[in-house]
Amino acid sequence: MPSSRPPAADGMVTLTRTTVAGREKVRGRHHRGESLTKVLFVLPAVVAMVALFGYPVVKNLLMSLQDYGLKTFFTGAAPWVGLKNYSTVVTDKLFSDAMLNTALFTVGSIAFQFAIGLGLALFFRNRFPLSGLLRSLLLLPWLLPLIVSSATWRSILEQDSGILNRTLLKLHLIGDPVPWLNSPSVALIAVIGVNIWIGIPFNVTLLYSGLAEIPDELYEAGQLDGATGWRAFWYITWPNLRAVASVLLMLGVVYTIKVLDIILGLTGGGPANATQTLATQSYEKSFVDFRFGQGAALSNILIAISFVFAIFYLRGTRRAVDE
């Protein structure tokens, strides 16, 4: 049956289709050009990340699977030993003590840093004269280099000449000088105390920022319902601060679990390995015993533990953004 549409109409349809196809092709080229531009902008950052982070991690993993020692630097020979380094460090009698000390150091530091930081953040939320100056001075422990802080605290905690023991003796709070850094039963507590002092400003800063985001109208409405004091904290402050607190705690764990310079500056892992952690044990295996393969194995175990907490940190960050 012949078409009732005139030839001119067929030509217009063909022209329209050709025009649409041409526009789609131009749009596709433009889209590919934009995608290529985005890739080129991101590429330098990717290269930097791979060079600065990816290569050391891969190299460390390979070292942990080799008999990598001091002679390797002269001969270049690093025989493949598989998981032998991991089994050696895990079965070492110091490994369990280092794991326990790492857990005690991390939990003790994080718990008191958070508790004291939260108390100070709530205190500074109330406006009073010189509050800004005091908050600025509170940042000093966080701004000092860690090796400087550890050296200062080492002089403070000296058994015979330290200012802490002298003050406690003058106040008749102790009868004999306390061997803060020389006693296996006290050294870890002293190291945790110093790390708490260093980490408080970080906790205060983040918690104070979280408190500043809570609208005052919520407290005014809560007062009408009788939510004052601890009730206001439990039903208003904490629910609005929980997202910041979860991120802060996870981030604090990731930071604290790998602390090295503070312990080295105060005790060096002693006395009698009382302050030995996974980080200090990895350092000693690598740079004291020159067993780089075993040191790399310990550092990879530490990375794996940190990675688990990093996952929780990322989930907490995502939850905080969603809320």
Coordinates of C-alpha atoms in Angstrom, one line a residue:
M1 CA 0.0 0.0 0.0
P2 CA 1.6 3.3 -1.0
S3 CA 2.5 5.8 1.8
S4 CA 0.2 8.7 2.2
R5 CA 3.1 10.8 3.6
P6 CA 4.6 13.2 1.0
P7 CA 8.3 12.9 0.1
A8 CA 9.0 16.3 1.7
A9 CA 7.9 14.9 5.1
D10 CA 10.2 11.9 4.7
G11 CA 13.0 14.3 4.0
M12 CA 12.2 16.4 7.1
V13 CA 12.2 13.2 9.3
T14 CA 15.5 12.1 7.9
L15 CA 17.0 15.5 8.5
T16 CA 15.7 15.7 12.0
R17 CA 17.1 12.2 12.8
T18 CA 20.5 13.3 11.4
T19 CA 20.5 16.5 13.4
V20 CA 19.7 14.6 16.7
A21 CA 22.3 12.0 16.0
G22 CA 24.9 14.8 15.4
R23 CA 24.0 16.5 18.6
E24 CA 24.2 13.2 20.5
K25 CA 27.7 12.6 19.0
V26 CA 28.8 16.1 20.0
R27 CA 27.4 15.7 23.5
G28 CA 29.2 12.4 23.8
R29 CA 32.5 13.9 22.8
H30 CA 31.9 16.8 25.3
H31 CA 31.1 14.3 28.0
R32 CA 34.3 12.3 27.3
G33 CA 36.3 15.5 27.3
E34 CA 35.0 16.4 30.7
S35 CA 35.7 12.9 32.0
L36 CA 39.3 13.1 30.7
T37 CA 39.8 16.5 32.3
K38 CA 38.6 15.2 35.7
V39 CA 40.9 12.2 35.4
L40 CA 43.9 14.5 34.6
F41 CA 43.1 16.7 37.6
V42 CA 43.0 13.7 39.9
L43 CA 45.9 11.8 38.4
P44 CA 48.7 13.8 40.2
A45 CA 47.1 13.1 43.6
V46 CA 46.8 9.4 42.7
V47 CA 50.4 9.2 41.7
A48 CA 51.5 11.0 44.9
M49 CA 49.4 8.6 47.0
V50 CA 50.8 5.6 45.3
A51 CA 54.4 6.8 45.6
L52 CA 54.2 8.1 49.2
F53 CA 51.9 5.5 50.7
G54 CA 51.3 2.6 48.4
Y55 CA 54.9 1.7 47.7
P56 CA 56.0 1.8 51.3
V57 CA 53.1 -0.4 52.3
V58 CA 53.8 -2.9 49.6
K59 CA 57.6 -2.9 50.3
N60 CA 56.9 -3.4 54.0
L61 CA 54.6 -6.4 53.2
L62 CA 57.3 -7.9 51.0
M63 CA 60.0 -7.4 53.7
S64 CA 57.8 -9.2 56.2
L65 CA 57.9 -12.3 53.9
Q66 CA 61.7 -12.2 53.5
D67 CA 64.8 -12.8 55.7
Y68 CA 65.6 -9.1 55.5
G69 CA 68.5 -8.3 57.8
L70 CA 71.6 -6.0 58.0
K71 CA 73.5 -8.2 55.5
T72 CA 70.9 -7.5 52.9
F73 CA 72.1 -4.0 52.5
F74 CA 75.6 -5.3 51.5
T75 CA 74.8 -8.5 49.6
G76 CA 71.3 -7.6 48.3
A77 CA 70.2 -11.2 49.3
A78 CA 66.8 -11.4 51.1
P79 CA 65.6 -15.1 50.9
W80 CA 61.9 -15.7 50.8
V81 CA 60.7 -17.2 54.1
G82 CA 56.9 -16.8 53.8
L83 CA 55.1 -16.4 57.1
K84 CA 58.0 -17.4 59.2
N85 CA 58.6 -13.9 60.4
Y86 CA 55.0 -13.6 61.5
S87 CA 55.1 -17.0 63.4
T88 CA 58.4 -15.9 65.0
V89 CA 57.1 -12.6 66.4
V90 CA 53.7 -14.0 67.4
T91 CA 55.3 -16.9 69.4
D92 CA 57.8 -14.6 71.0
K93 CA 57.3 -14.4 74.8
L94 CA 57.3 -10.6 74.6
F95 CA 54.4 -10.5 72.0
S96 CA 51.6 -11.2 74.5
D97 CA 53.0 -8.6 76.9
A98 CA 53.3 -6.1 74.1
M99 CA 49.7 -6.8 73.1
L100 CA 48.5 -6.4 76.6
N101 CA 50.5 -3.2 77.1
T102 CA 49.2 -1.8 73.8
A103 CA 45.6 -2.5 74.8
L104 CA 46.1 -1.0 78.3
F105 CA 47.9 2.1 76.9
T106 CA 45.3 2.7 74.3
V107 CA 42.2 2.1 76.4
G108 CA 43.6 4.0 79.4
S109 CA 44.7 7.0 77.3
I110 CA 41.5 7.2 75.2
A111 CA 39.1 6.8 78.2
F112 CA 40.7 9.6 80.3
Q113 CA 41.4 11.9 77.4
F114 CA 37.8 11.7 76.4
A115 CA 36.4 12.1 79.9
I116 CA 38.6 15.0 80.8
G117 CA 38.2 16.6 77.4
L118 CA 34.4 16.4 77.6
G119 CA 34.4 17.9 81.1
L120 CA 36.6 20.8 80.0
A121 CA 34.5 21.3 76.8
L122 CA 31.4 21.6 78.9
F123 CA 33.2 24.0 81.3
F124 CA 34.3 26.3 78.4
R125 CA 30.9 26.2 76.9
N126 CA 29.9 28.6 79.7
R127 CA 31.1 32.1 78.7
F128 CA 33.3 33.8 81.3
P129 CA 36.2 36.3 81.3
L130 CA 39.5 35.0 79.7
S131 CA 37.8 31.8 78.5
G132 CA 39.3 32.3 75.0
L133 CA 42.8 32.8 76.5
L134 CA 42.5 29.7 78.6
R135 CA 41.3 27.7 75.6
S136 CA 44.3 28.9 73.6
L137 CA 46.8 28.0 76.4
L138 CA 45.1 24.6 76.6
L139 CA 46.4 23.9 73.0
L140 CA 50.1 24.1 74.1
P141 CA 50.5 20.4 74.9
W142 CA 49.2 19.5 71.5
L143 CA 51.4 22.0 69.7
L144 CA 54.7 20.9 71.3
P145 CA 56.8 18.3 69.5
L146 CA 56.2 14.9 71.1
I147 CA 59.9 14.4 71.8
V148 CA 60.1 17.7 73.6
S149 CA 57.1 16.8 75.7
S150 CA 58.5 13.4 76.6
A151 CA 61.9 15.0 77.5
T152 CA 60.1 17.6 79.7
W153 CA 58.0 15.0 81.5
R154 CA 61.0 12.7 82.0
S155 CA 62.7 15.5 84.0
I156 CA 59.5 16.1 85.9
L157 CA 59.1 12.4 86.8
E158 CA 62.7 11.8 87.8
Q159 CA 62.8 9.8 91.1
D160 CA 65.3 11.9 93.0
S161 CA 65.3 15.3 91.3
G162 CA 61.9 15.5 89.6
I163 CA 59.6 18.3 90.6
L164 CA 56.6 16.0 91.0
N165 CA 58.2 13.9 93.8
R166 CA 59.6 17.0 95.5
T167 CA 56.2 18.6 95.5
L168 CA 54.5 15.4 96.8
L169 CA 57.2 15.0 99.5
K170 CA 56.7 18.6 100.7
L171 CA 53.0 18.1 100.8
H172 CA 53.6 14.9 102.9
L173 CA 51.5 13.0 100.4
I174 CA 54.3 10.3 100.0
G175 CA 56.9 9.1 102.4
D176 CA 59.6 8.1 99.8
P177 CA 60.2 9.2 96.2
V178 CA 58.1 7.2 93.7
P179 CA 60.1 5.6 90.9
W180 CA 57.7 6.7 88.2
L181 CA 59.8 5.6 85.3
N182 CA 62.0 2.9 87.0
S183 CA 59.4 0.6 88.5
P184 CA 57.7 -2.0 86.3
S185 CA 54.5 -1.6 88.3
V186 CA 54.3 2.2 87.9
A187 CA 56.0 3.0 84.6
L188 CA 53.1 2.1 82.3
I189 CA 50.8 4.3 84.4
A190 CA 53.2 7.2 84.2
V191 CA 53.5 6.8 80.4
I192 CA 49.7 6.7 80.1
G193 CA 49.4 9.8 82.2
V194 CA 51.8 11.7 79.9
N195 CA 49.9 10.6 76.8
I196 CA 46.6 11.7 78.4
W197 CA 48.1 15.1 79.0
I198 CA 49.2 15.4 75.4
G199 CA 45.8 14.2 74.0
I200 CA 43.4 16.3 76.1
P201 CA 43.6 19.5 73.9
F202 CA 42.6 17.5 70.7
N203 CA 39.6 16.1 72.6
V204 CA 38.6 19.5 74.0
T205 CA 38.8 21.1 70.6
L206 CA 36.6 18.6 68.8
L207 CA 34.1 18.2 71.6
Y208 CA 33.8 22.0 72.1
S209 CA 33.1 22.4 68.4
G210 CA 30.4 19.8 68.6
L211 CA 28.9 21.5 71.6
A212 CA 28.9 24.8 69.8
E213 CA 26.7 23.3 67.1
I214 CA 23.9 22.4 69.5
P215 CA 21.2 25.2 69.3
D216 CA 20.4 27.0 72.6
E217 CA 16.7 26.6 71.8
L218 CA 16.9 23.0 72.6
Y219 CA 18.0 23.7 76.1
E220 CA 15.4 26.4 76.5
A221 CA 12.7 23.9 75.4
G222 CA 14.2 21.3 77.7
Q223 CA 13.9 23.6 80.7
L224 CA 10.2 23.9 80.1
D225 CA 10.0 20.1 80.4
G226 CA 12.2 20.0 83.4
A227 CA 15.3 18.8 81.6
T228 CA 18.1 20.6 83.6
G229 CA 21.5 19.6 84.9
W230 CA 22.2 15.9 84.2
R231 CA 18.9 15.5 82.5
A232 CA 19.8 18.2 80.0
F233 CA 23.1 16.5 79.3
W234 CA 21.6 13.0 78.9
Y235 CA 18.6 13.9 76.8
I236 CA 19.9 17.0 74.8
T237 CA 23.7 17.3 74.9
W238 CA 24.8 13.6 74.5
P239 CA 22.4 12.7 71.7
N240 CA 23.6 15.7 69.7
L241 CA 27.2 15.0 70.5
R242 CA 27.2 11.3 70.0
A243 CA 28.2 11.5 66.3
V244 CA 31.2 13.7 67.1
A245 CA 32.1 11.5 70.0
S246 CA 32.1 8.3 68.0
V247 CA 34.4 9.8 65.4
L248 CA 36.7 11.2 68.0
L249 CA 37.0 7.9 69.9
M250 CA 37.7 5.9 66.7
L251 CA 40.2 8.5 65.5
G252 CA 41.9 8.5 68.9
V253 CA 42.3 4.7 68.9
V254 CA 44.0 4.9 65.5
Y255 CA 46.3 7.6 66.7
T256 CA 47.1 6.1 70.1
I257 CA 47.7 2.5 69.1
K258 CA 50.8 3.5 67.1
V259 CA 52.4 5.9 69.6
L260 CA 56.1 5.4 69.6
D261 CA 58.1 8.6 70.4
I262 CA 56.5 9.3 73.8
I263 CA 57.4 5.8 75.1
L264 CA 60.9 5.9 73.6
G265 CA 61.5 9.3 75.1
L266 CA 60.3 8.3 78.6
T267 CA 61.2 4.7 79.2
G268 CA 62.5 3.2 75.9
G269 CA 60.1 0.3 76.4
G270 CA 61.4 -0.5 79.9
P271 CA 61.9 -1.1 82.7
A272 CA 61.9 -4.9 82.2
N273 CA 59.6 -4.4 79.1
A274 CA 56.9 -3.0 81.3
T275 CA 56.1 -0.3 78.7
Q276 CA 56.8 -2.4 75.6
T277 CA 54.1 -2.1 73.0
L278 CA 53.7 -3.4 69.5
A279 CA 55.1 -0.1 68.1
T280 CA 58.2 -0.1 70.3
Q281 CA 58.7 -3.8 69.7
S282 CA 58.6 -3.3 66.0
Y283 CA 61.1 -0.4 66.3
E284 CA 63.5 -2.5 68.4
K285 CA 63.3 -5.5 66.0
S286 CA 64.1 -3.2 63.1
F287 CA 66.6 -0.6 64.4
V288 CA 68.1 -2.3 67.4
D289 CA 68.3 -6.0 66.4
F290 CA 68.3 -5.2 62.7
R291 CA 65.8 -7.9 61.9
F292 CA 63.9 -5.8 59.5
G293 CA 61.7 -8.7 58.3
Q294 CA 60.4 -9.4 61.8
G295 CA 60.0 -5.6 62.4
A296 CA 58.0 -5.4 59.2
A297 CA 55.8 -8.3 60.3
L298 CA 55.0 -6.6 63.6
S299 CA 54.3 -3.3 61.9
N300 CA 51.9 -5.1 59.5
I301 CA 50.1 -6.6 62.5
L302 CA 49.8 -3.1 63.9
I303 CA 48.5 -1.8 60.5
A304 CA 45.9 -4.5 60.4
I305 CA 44.6 -3.6 63.9
S306 CA 44.6 0.1 62.9
F307 CA 42.8 -0.7 59.7
V308 CA 39.9 -2.4 61.6
F309 CA 39.5 0.7 63.7
A310 CA 39.8 2.9 60.6
I311 CA 36.8 1.1 59.1
F312 CA 34.8 2.0 62.2
Y313 CA 36.1 5.5 61.9
L314 CA 35.0 5.9 58.3
R315 CA 31.6 4.5 59.2
G316 CA 31.3 6.9 62.1
T317 CA 32.3 9.8 59.8
R318 CA 29.6 8.8 57.3
R319 CA 27.0 8.5 60.0
A320 CA 28.0 11.9 61.4
V321 CA 27.6 13.4 57.9
D322 CA 24.2 11.8 57.4
E323 CA 23.0 13.0 60.8

